Short mmCIF file of C-alpha atoms and ligand atoms in Angstrom, two decimals:
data_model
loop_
_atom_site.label_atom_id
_atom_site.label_comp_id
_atom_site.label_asym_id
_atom_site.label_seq_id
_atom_site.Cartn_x
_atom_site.Cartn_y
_atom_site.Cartn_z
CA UNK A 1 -57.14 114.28 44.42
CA UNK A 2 -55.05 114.58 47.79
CA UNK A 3 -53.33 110.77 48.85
CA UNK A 4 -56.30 108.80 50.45
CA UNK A 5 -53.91 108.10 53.25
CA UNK A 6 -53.75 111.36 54.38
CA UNK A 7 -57.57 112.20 55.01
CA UNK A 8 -58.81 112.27 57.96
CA UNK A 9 -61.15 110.05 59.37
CA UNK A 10 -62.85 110.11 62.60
CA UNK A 11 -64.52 107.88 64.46
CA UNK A 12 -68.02 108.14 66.00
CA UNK A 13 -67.76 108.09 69.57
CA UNK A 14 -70.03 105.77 70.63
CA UNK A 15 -70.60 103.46 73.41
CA UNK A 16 -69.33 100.20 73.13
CA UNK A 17 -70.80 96.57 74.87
CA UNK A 18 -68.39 96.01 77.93
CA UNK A 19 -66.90 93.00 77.38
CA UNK A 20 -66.43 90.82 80.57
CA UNK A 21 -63.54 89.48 79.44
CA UNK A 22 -62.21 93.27 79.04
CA UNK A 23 -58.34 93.10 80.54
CA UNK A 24 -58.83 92.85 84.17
CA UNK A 25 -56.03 94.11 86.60
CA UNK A 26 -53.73 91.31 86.83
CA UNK A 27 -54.32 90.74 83.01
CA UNK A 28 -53.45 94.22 82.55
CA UNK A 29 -49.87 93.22 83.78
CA UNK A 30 -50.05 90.34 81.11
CA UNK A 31 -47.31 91.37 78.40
CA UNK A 32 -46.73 89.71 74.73
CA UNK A 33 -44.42 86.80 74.54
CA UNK A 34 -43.93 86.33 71.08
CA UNK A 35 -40.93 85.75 70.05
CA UNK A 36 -41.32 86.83 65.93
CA UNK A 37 -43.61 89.51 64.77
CA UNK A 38 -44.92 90.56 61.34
CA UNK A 39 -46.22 94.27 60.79
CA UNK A 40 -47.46 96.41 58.01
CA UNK A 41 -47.60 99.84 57.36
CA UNK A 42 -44.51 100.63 59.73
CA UNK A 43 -43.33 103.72 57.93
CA UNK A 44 -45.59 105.69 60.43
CA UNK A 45 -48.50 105.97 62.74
CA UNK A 46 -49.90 102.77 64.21
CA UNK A 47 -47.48 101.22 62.71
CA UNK A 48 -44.33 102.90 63.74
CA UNK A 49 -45.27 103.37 67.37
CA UNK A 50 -45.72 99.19 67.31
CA UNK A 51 -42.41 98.77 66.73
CA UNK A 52 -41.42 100.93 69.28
CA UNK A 53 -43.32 99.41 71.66
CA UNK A 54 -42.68 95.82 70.59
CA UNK A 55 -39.28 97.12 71.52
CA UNK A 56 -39.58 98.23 74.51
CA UNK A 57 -41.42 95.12 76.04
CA UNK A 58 -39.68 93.24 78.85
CA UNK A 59 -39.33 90.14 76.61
CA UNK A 60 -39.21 91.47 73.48
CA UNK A 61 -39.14 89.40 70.36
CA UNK A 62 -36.51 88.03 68.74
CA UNK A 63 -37.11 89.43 65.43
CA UNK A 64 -39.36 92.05 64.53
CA UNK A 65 -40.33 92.15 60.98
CA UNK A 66 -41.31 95.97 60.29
CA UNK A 67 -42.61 96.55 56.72
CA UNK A 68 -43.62 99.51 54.85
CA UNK A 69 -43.62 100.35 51.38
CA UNK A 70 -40.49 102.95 50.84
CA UNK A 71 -38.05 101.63 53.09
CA UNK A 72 -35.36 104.58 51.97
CA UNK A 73 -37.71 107.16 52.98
CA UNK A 74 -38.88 105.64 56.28
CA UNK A 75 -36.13 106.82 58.71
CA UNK A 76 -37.53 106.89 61.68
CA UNK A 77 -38.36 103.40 61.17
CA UNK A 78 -34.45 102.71 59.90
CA UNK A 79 -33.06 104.63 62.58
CA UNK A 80 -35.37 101.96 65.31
CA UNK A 81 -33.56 99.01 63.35
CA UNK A 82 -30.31 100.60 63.79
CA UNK A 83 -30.40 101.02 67.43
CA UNK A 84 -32.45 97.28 67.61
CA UNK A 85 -30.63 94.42 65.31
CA UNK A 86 -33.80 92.45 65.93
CA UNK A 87 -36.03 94.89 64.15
CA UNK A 88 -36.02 94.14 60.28
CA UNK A 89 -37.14 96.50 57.98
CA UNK A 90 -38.70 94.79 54.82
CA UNK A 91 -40.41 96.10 52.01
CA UNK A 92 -43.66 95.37 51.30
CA UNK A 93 -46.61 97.03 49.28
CA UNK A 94 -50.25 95.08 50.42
CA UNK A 95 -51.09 95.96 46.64
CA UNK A 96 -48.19 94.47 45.25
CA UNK A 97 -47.67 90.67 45.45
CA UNK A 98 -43.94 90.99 44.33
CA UNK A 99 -42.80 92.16 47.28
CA UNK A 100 -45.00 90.47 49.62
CA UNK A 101 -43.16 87.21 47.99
CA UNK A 102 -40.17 88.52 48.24
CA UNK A 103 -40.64 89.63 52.06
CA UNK A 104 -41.74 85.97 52.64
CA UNK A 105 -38.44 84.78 51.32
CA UNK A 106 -36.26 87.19 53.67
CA UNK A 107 -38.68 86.19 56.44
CA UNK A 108 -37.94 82.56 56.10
CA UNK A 109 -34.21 83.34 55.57
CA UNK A 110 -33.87 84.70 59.00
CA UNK A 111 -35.77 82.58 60.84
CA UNK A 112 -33.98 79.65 59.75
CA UNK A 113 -37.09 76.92 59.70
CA UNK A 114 -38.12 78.80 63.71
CA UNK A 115 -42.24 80.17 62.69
CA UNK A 116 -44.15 83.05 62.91
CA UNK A 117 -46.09 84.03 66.18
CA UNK A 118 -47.82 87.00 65.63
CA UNK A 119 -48.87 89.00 62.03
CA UNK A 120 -50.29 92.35 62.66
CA UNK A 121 -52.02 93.36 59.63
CA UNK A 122 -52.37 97.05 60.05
CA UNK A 123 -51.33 98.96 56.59
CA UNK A 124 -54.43 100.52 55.47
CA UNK A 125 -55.99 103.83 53.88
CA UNK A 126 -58.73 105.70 54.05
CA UNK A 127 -61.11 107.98 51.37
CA UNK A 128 -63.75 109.94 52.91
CA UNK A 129 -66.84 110.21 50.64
CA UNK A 130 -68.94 112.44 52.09
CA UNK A 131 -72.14 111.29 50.07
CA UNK A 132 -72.95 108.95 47.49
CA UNK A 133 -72.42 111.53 44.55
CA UNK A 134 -68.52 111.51 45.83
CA UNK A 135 -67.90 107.49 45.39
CA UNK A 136 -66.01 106.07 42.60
CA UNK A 137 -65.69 102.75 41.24
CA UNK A 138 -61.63 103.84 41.44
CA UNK A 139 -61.98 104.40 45.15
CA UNK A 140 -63.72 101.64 46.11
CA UNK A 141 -61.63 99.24 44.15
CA UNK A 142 -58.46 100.90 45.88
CA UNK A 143 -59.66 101.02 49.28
CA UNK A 144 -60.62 97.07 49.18
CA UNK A 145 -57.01 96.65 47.81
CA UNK A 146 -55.40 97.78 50.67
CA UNK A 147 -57.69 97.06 53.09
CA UNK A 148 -59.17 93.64 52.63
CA UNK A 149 -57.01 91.89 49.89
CA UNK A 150 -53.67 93.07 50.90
CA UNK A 151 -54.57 91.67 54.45
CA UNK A 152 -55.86 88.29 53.41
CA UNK A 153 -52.73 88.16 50.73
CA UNK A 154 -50.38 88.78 53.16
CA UNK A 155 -51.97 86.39 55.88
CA UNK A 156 -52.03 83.14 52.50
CA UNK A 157 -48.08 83.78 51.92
CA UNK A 158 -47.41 83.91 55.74
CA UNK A 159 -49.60 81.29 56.71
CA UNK A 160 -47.32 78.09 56.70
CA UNK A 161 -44.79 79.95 58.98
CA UNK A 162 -47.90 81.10 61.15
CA UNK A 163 -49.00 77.16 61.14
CA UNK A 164 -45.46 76.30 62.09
CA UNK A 165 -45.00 78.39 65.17
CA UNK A 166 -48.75 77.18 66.23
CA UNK A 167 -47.19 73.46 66.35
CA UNK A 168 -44.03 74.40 67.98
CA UNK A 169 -45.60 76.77 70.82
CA UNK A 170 -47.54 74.31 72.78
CA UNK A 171 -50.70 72.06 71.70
CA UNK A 172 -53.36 74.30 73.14
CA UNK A 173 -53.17 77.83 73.69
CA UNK A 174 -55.10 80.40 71.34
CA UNK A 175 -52.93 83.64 72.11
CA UNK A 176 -50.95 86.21 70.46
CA UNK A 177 -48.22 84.78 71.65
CA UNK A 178 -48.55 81.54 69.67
CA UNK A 179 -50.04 81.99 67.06
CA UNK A 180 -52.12 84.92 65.97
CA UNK A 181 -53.18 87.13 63.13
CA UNK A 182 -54.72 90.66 64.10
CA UNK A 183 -56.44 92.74 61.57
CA UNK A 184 -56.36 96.19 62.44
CA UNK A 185 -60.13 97.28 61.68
CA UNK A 186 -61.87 100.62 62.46
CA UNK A 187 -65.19 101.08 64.66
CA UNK A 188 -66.53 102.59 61.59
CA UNK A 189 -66.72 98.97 59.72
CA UNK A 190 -69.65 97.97 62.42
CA UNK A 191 -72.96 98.11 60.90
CA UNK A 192 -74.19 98.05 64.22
CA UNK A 193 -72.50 101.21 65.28
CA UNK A 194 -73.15 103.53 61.68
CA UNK A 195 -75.51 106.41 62.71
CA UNK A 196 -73.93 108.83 60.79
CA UNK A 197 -72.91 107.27 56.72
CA UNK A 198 -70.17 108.47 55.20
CA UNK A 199 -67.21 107.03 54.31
CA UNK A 200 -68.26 104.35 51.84
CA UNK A 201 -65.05 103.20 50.50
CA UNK A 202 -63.63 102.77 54.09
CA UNK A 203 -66.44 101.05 55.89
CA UNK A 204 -66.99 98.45 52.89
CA UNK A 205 -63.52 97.53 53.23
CA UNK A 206 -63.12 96.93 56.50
CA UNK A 207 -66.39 94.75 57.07
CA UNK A 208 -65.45 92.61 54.18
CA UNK A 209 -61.99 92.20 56.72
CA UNK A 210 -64.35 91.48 59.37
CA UNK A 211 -65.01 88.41 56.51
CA UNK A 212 -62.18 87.25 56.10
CA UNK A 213 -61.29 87.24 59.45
CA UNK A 214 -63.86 85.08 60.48
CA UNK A 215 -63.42 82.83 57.37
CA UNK A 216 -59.71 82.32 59.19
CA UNK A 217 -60.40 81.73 62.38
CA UNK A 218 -62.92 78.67 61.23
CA UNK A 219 -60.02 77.60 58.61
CA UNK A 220 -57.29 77.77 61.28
CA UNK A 221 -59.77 75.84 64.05
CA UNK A 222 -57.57 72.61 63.61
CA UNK A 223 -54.18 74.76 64.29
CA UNK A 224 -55.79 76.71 66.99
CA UNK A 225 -54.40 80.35 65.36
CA UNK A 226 -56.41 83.09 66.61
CA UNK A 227 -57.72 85.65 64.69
CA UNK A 228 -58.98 89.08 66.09
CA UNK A 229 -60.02 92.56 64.90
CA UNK A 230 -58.49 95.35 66.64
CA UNK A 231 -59.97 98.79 66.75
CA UNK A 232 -57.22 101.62 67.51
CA UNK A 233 -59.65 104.17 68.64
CA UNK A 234 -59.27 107.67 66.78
CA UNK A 235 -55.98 108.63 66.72
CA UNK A 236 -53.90 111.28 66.33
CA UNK A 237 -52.20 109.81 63.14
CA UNK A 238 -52.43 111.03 59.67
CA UNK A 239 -55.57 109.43 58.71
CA UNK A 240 -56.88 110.07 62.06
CA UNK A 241 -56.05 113.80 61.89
CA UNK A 242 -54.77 116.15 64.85
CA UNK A 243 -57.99 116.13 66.67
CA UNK A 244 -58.38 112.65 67.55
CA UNK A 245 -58.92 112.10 70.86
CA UNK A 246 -56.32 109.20 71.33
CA UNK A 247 -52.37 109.48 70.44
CA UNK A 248 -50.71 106.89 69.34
CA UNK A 249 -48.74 106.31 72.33
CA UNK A 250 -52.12 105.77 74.57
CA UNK A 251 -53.48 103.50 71.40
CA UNK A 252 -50.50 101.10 70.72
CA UNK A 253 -50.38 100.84 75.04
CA UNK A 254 -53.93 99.75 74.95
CA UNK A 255 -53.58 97.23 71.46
CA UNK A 256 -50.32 95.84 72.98
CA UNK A 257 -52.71 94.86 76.11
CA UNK A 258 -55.26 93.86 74.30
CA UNK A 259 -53.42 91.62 72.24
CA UNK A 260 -51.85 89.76 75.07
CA UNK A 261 -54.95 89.05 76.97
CA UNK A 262 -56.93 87.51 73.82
CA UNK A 263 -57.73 84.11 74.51
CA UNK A 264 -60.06 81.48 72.77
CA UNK A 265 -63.24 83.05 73.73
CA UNK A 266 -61.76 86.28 71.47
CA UNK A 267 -61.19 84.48 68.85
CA UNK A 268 -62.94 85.82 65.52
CA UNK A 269 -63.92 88.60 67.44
CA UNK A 270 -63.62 92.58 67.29
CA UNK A 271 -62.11 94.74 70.23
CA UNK A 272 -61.12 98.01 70.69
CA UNK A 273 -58.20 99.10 72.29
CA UNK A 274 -59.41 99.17 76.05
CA UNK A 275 -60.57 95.84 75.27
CA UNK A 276 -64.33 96.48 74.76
CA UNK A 277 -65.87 93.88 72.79
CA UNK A 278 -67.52 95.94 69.37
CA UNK A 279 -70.93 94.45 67.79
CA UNK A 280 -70.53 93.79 64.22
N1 NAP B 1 -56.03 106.69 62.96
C1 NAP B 1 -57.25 106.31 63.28
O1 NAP B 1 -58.03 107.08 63.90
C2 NAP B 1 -57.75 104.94 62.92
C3 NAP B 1 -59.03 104.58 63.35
C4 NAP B 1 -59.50 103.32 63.05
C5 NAP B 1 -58.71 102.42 62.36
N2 NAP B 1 -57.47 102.78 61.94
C6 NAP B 1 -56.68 101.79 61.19
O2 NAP B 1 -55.38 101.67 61.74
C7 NAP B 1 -54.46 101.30 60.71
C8 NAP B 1 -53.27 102.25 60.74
O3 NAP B 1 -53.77 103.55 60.51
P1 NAP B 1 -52.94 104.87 60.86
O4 NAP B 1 -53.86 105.76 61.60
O5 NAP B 1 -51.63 104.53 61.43
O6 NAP B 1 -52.78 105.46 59.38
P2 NAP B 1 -51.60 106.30 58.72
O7 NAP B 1 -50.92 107.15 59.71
O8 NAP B 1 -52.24 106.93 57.52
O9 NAP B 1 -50.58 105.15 58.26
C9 NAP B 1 -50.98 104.23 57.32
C10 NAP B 1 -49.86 103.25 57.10
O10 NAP B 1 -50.30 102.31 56.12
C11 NAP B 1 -49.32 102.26 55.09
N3 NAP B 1 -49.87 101.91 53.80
C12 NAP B 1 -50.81 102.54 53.06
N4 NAP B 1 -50.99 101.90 51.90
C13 NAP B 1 -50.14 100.84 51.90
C14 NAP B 1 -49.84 99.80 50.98
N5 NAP B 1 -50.44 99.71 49.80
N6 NAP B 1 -48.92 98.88 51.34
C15 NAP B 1 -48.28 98.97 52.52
N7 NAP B 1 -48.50 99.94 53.42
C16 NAP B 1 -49.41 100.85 53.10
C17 NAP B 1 -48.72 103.66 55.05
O11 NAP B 1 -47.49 103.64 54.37
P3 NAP B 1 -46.92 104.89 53.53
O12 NAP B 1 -46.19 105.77 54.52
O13 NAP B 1 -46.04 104.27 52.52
O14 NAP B 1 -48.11 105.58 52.92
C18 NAP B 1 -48.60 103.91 56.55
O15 NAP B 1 -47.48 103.26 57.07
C19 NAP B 1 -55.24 101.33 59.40
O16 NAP B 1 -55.61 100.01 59.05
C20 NAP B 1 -56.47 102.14 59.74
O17 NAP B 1 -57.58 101.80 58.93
C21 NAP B 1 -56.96 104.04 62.21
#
């Protein structure tokens, strides 16, 4: 069977409900302030092209924690870090609680008691069953690994240094900024929007994210940490295949602007990358 992370999956273009609090002009000039970031799945695609941009912001954070799981085979991603001291390339597998641990620990060594603003939890894979005769128990199980319990995982061990940047950033603000955890969904996890099946293992997943998202963003009401889910669009990334109508450049851009104009009334809820609010 070919590595579930490279099939392609694409994403039904569909109209979305225009969200009035879609990025307005002078939001549009809005930029992330955040001064730590978390990301998974850095070793390419989304993931990759967020560190570059994270980068390349006009404040950008002080340290950017960029994890993937083969650090010695990610060079792009090494070659970022050793042009940017800030970036920090960690290992971490979502599957593999070891080194999510052991990330946590280098984490809280370099920040030195400071906490984390922003975790961007965007590792995922994808399996494209075409009908129900081509779903396994296997797949399923693997999918929902990554995709939902590597997330929620990753947001338990990071939470007290998410909950300590909420208290020292201000008493009020829900922003990405602050304090924030973003769960980089897919379109194709809204019941709503599935007119066309398919893709069993992948859709699952992600609406059980949807879940624990909004499980969060109750739990964290009393720290005021916003939670969102992001959808990229379809990209032009190896699960999104060369004919996706989106590269990764013109994604990341939109998510980066997204992400710094989501404010309380976003919280627990599911955007896409121009900022159109998606129906569950
Ligand atoms: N591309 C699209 O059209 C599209 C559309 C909707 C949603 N999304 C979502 O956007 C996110 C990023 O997708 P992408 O298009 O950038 O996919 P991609 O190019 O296939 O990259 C996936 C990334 O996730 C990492 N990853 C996979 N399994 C992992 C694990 N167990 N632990 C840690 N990292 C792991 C991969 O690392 P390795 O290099 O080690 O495999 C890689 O860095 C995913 O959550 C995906 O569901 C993408």
């Amino acid at each position: 069977m070919p590595s579930p992370s490279t099939q392609t999956i694409r994403t039904e273009v569909t109209s979305c409900t225009h969200d009035n609090l879609q990025s307005n002009a002078s939001e549009s000039m809005a930029s992330l302030q955040a001064k730590t970031v978390l990301i998974t799945g850095c070793s390419r695609g989304i993931g990759l092209e967020l560190v570059k941009q994270f980068v390349r912001l006009p404040s950008p954070p002080a340290h950017i924690f960029a994890s993937c799981r083969s650090p010695d085979t990610a060079h792009e991603l090494q070659q970022i870090s050793k042009d940017n001291p800030s970036v920090h390339v960690l290992k971490i597998d979502v599957e593999d609680k070891t080194t999510i641990e052991n990330a946590a620990v280098q984490v809280e060594q370099i920040l030195t008691g400071s906490g984390l603003n922003l975790l961007i939890n965007n590792a995922g894979i994808a399996i494209k069953e075409l009908k129900i005769d081509d779903v396994t128990e296997e797949a399923m199980l693997s999918v929902y690994r990554v995709n939902t319990i590597g997330p929620l995982l990753i947001t338990k061990r990071f939470l007290p240094l998410i909950r300590k940047a909420a208290q020292t950033y201000g008493k009020d603000e829900y922003s990405a900024s602050r304090a924030a955890i973003m769960n980089m969904s897919s379109k194709v996890g809204s019941i709503d929007d599935n007119r066309s099946a398919r893709y069993y293992s992948y859709r699952c997943s992600k609406i059980a994210l949807h879940m624990v998202s909004k499980n969060l963003s109750i739990e964290l009401e009393a720290d005021k940490v916003m939670v969102v889910n992001l959808h990229p669009g379809w990209v032009q990334t190896d699960m999104g295949g060369p004919n996706a109508n989106t590269s990764t450049e013109d994604c990341v851009n939109g998510l980066m602007n997204v992400m710094a104009t989501r404010t309380k009334e976003h919280n627990a809820l599911f955007y896409d990358f121009k900022g159109m609010l998606i129906p569950w």
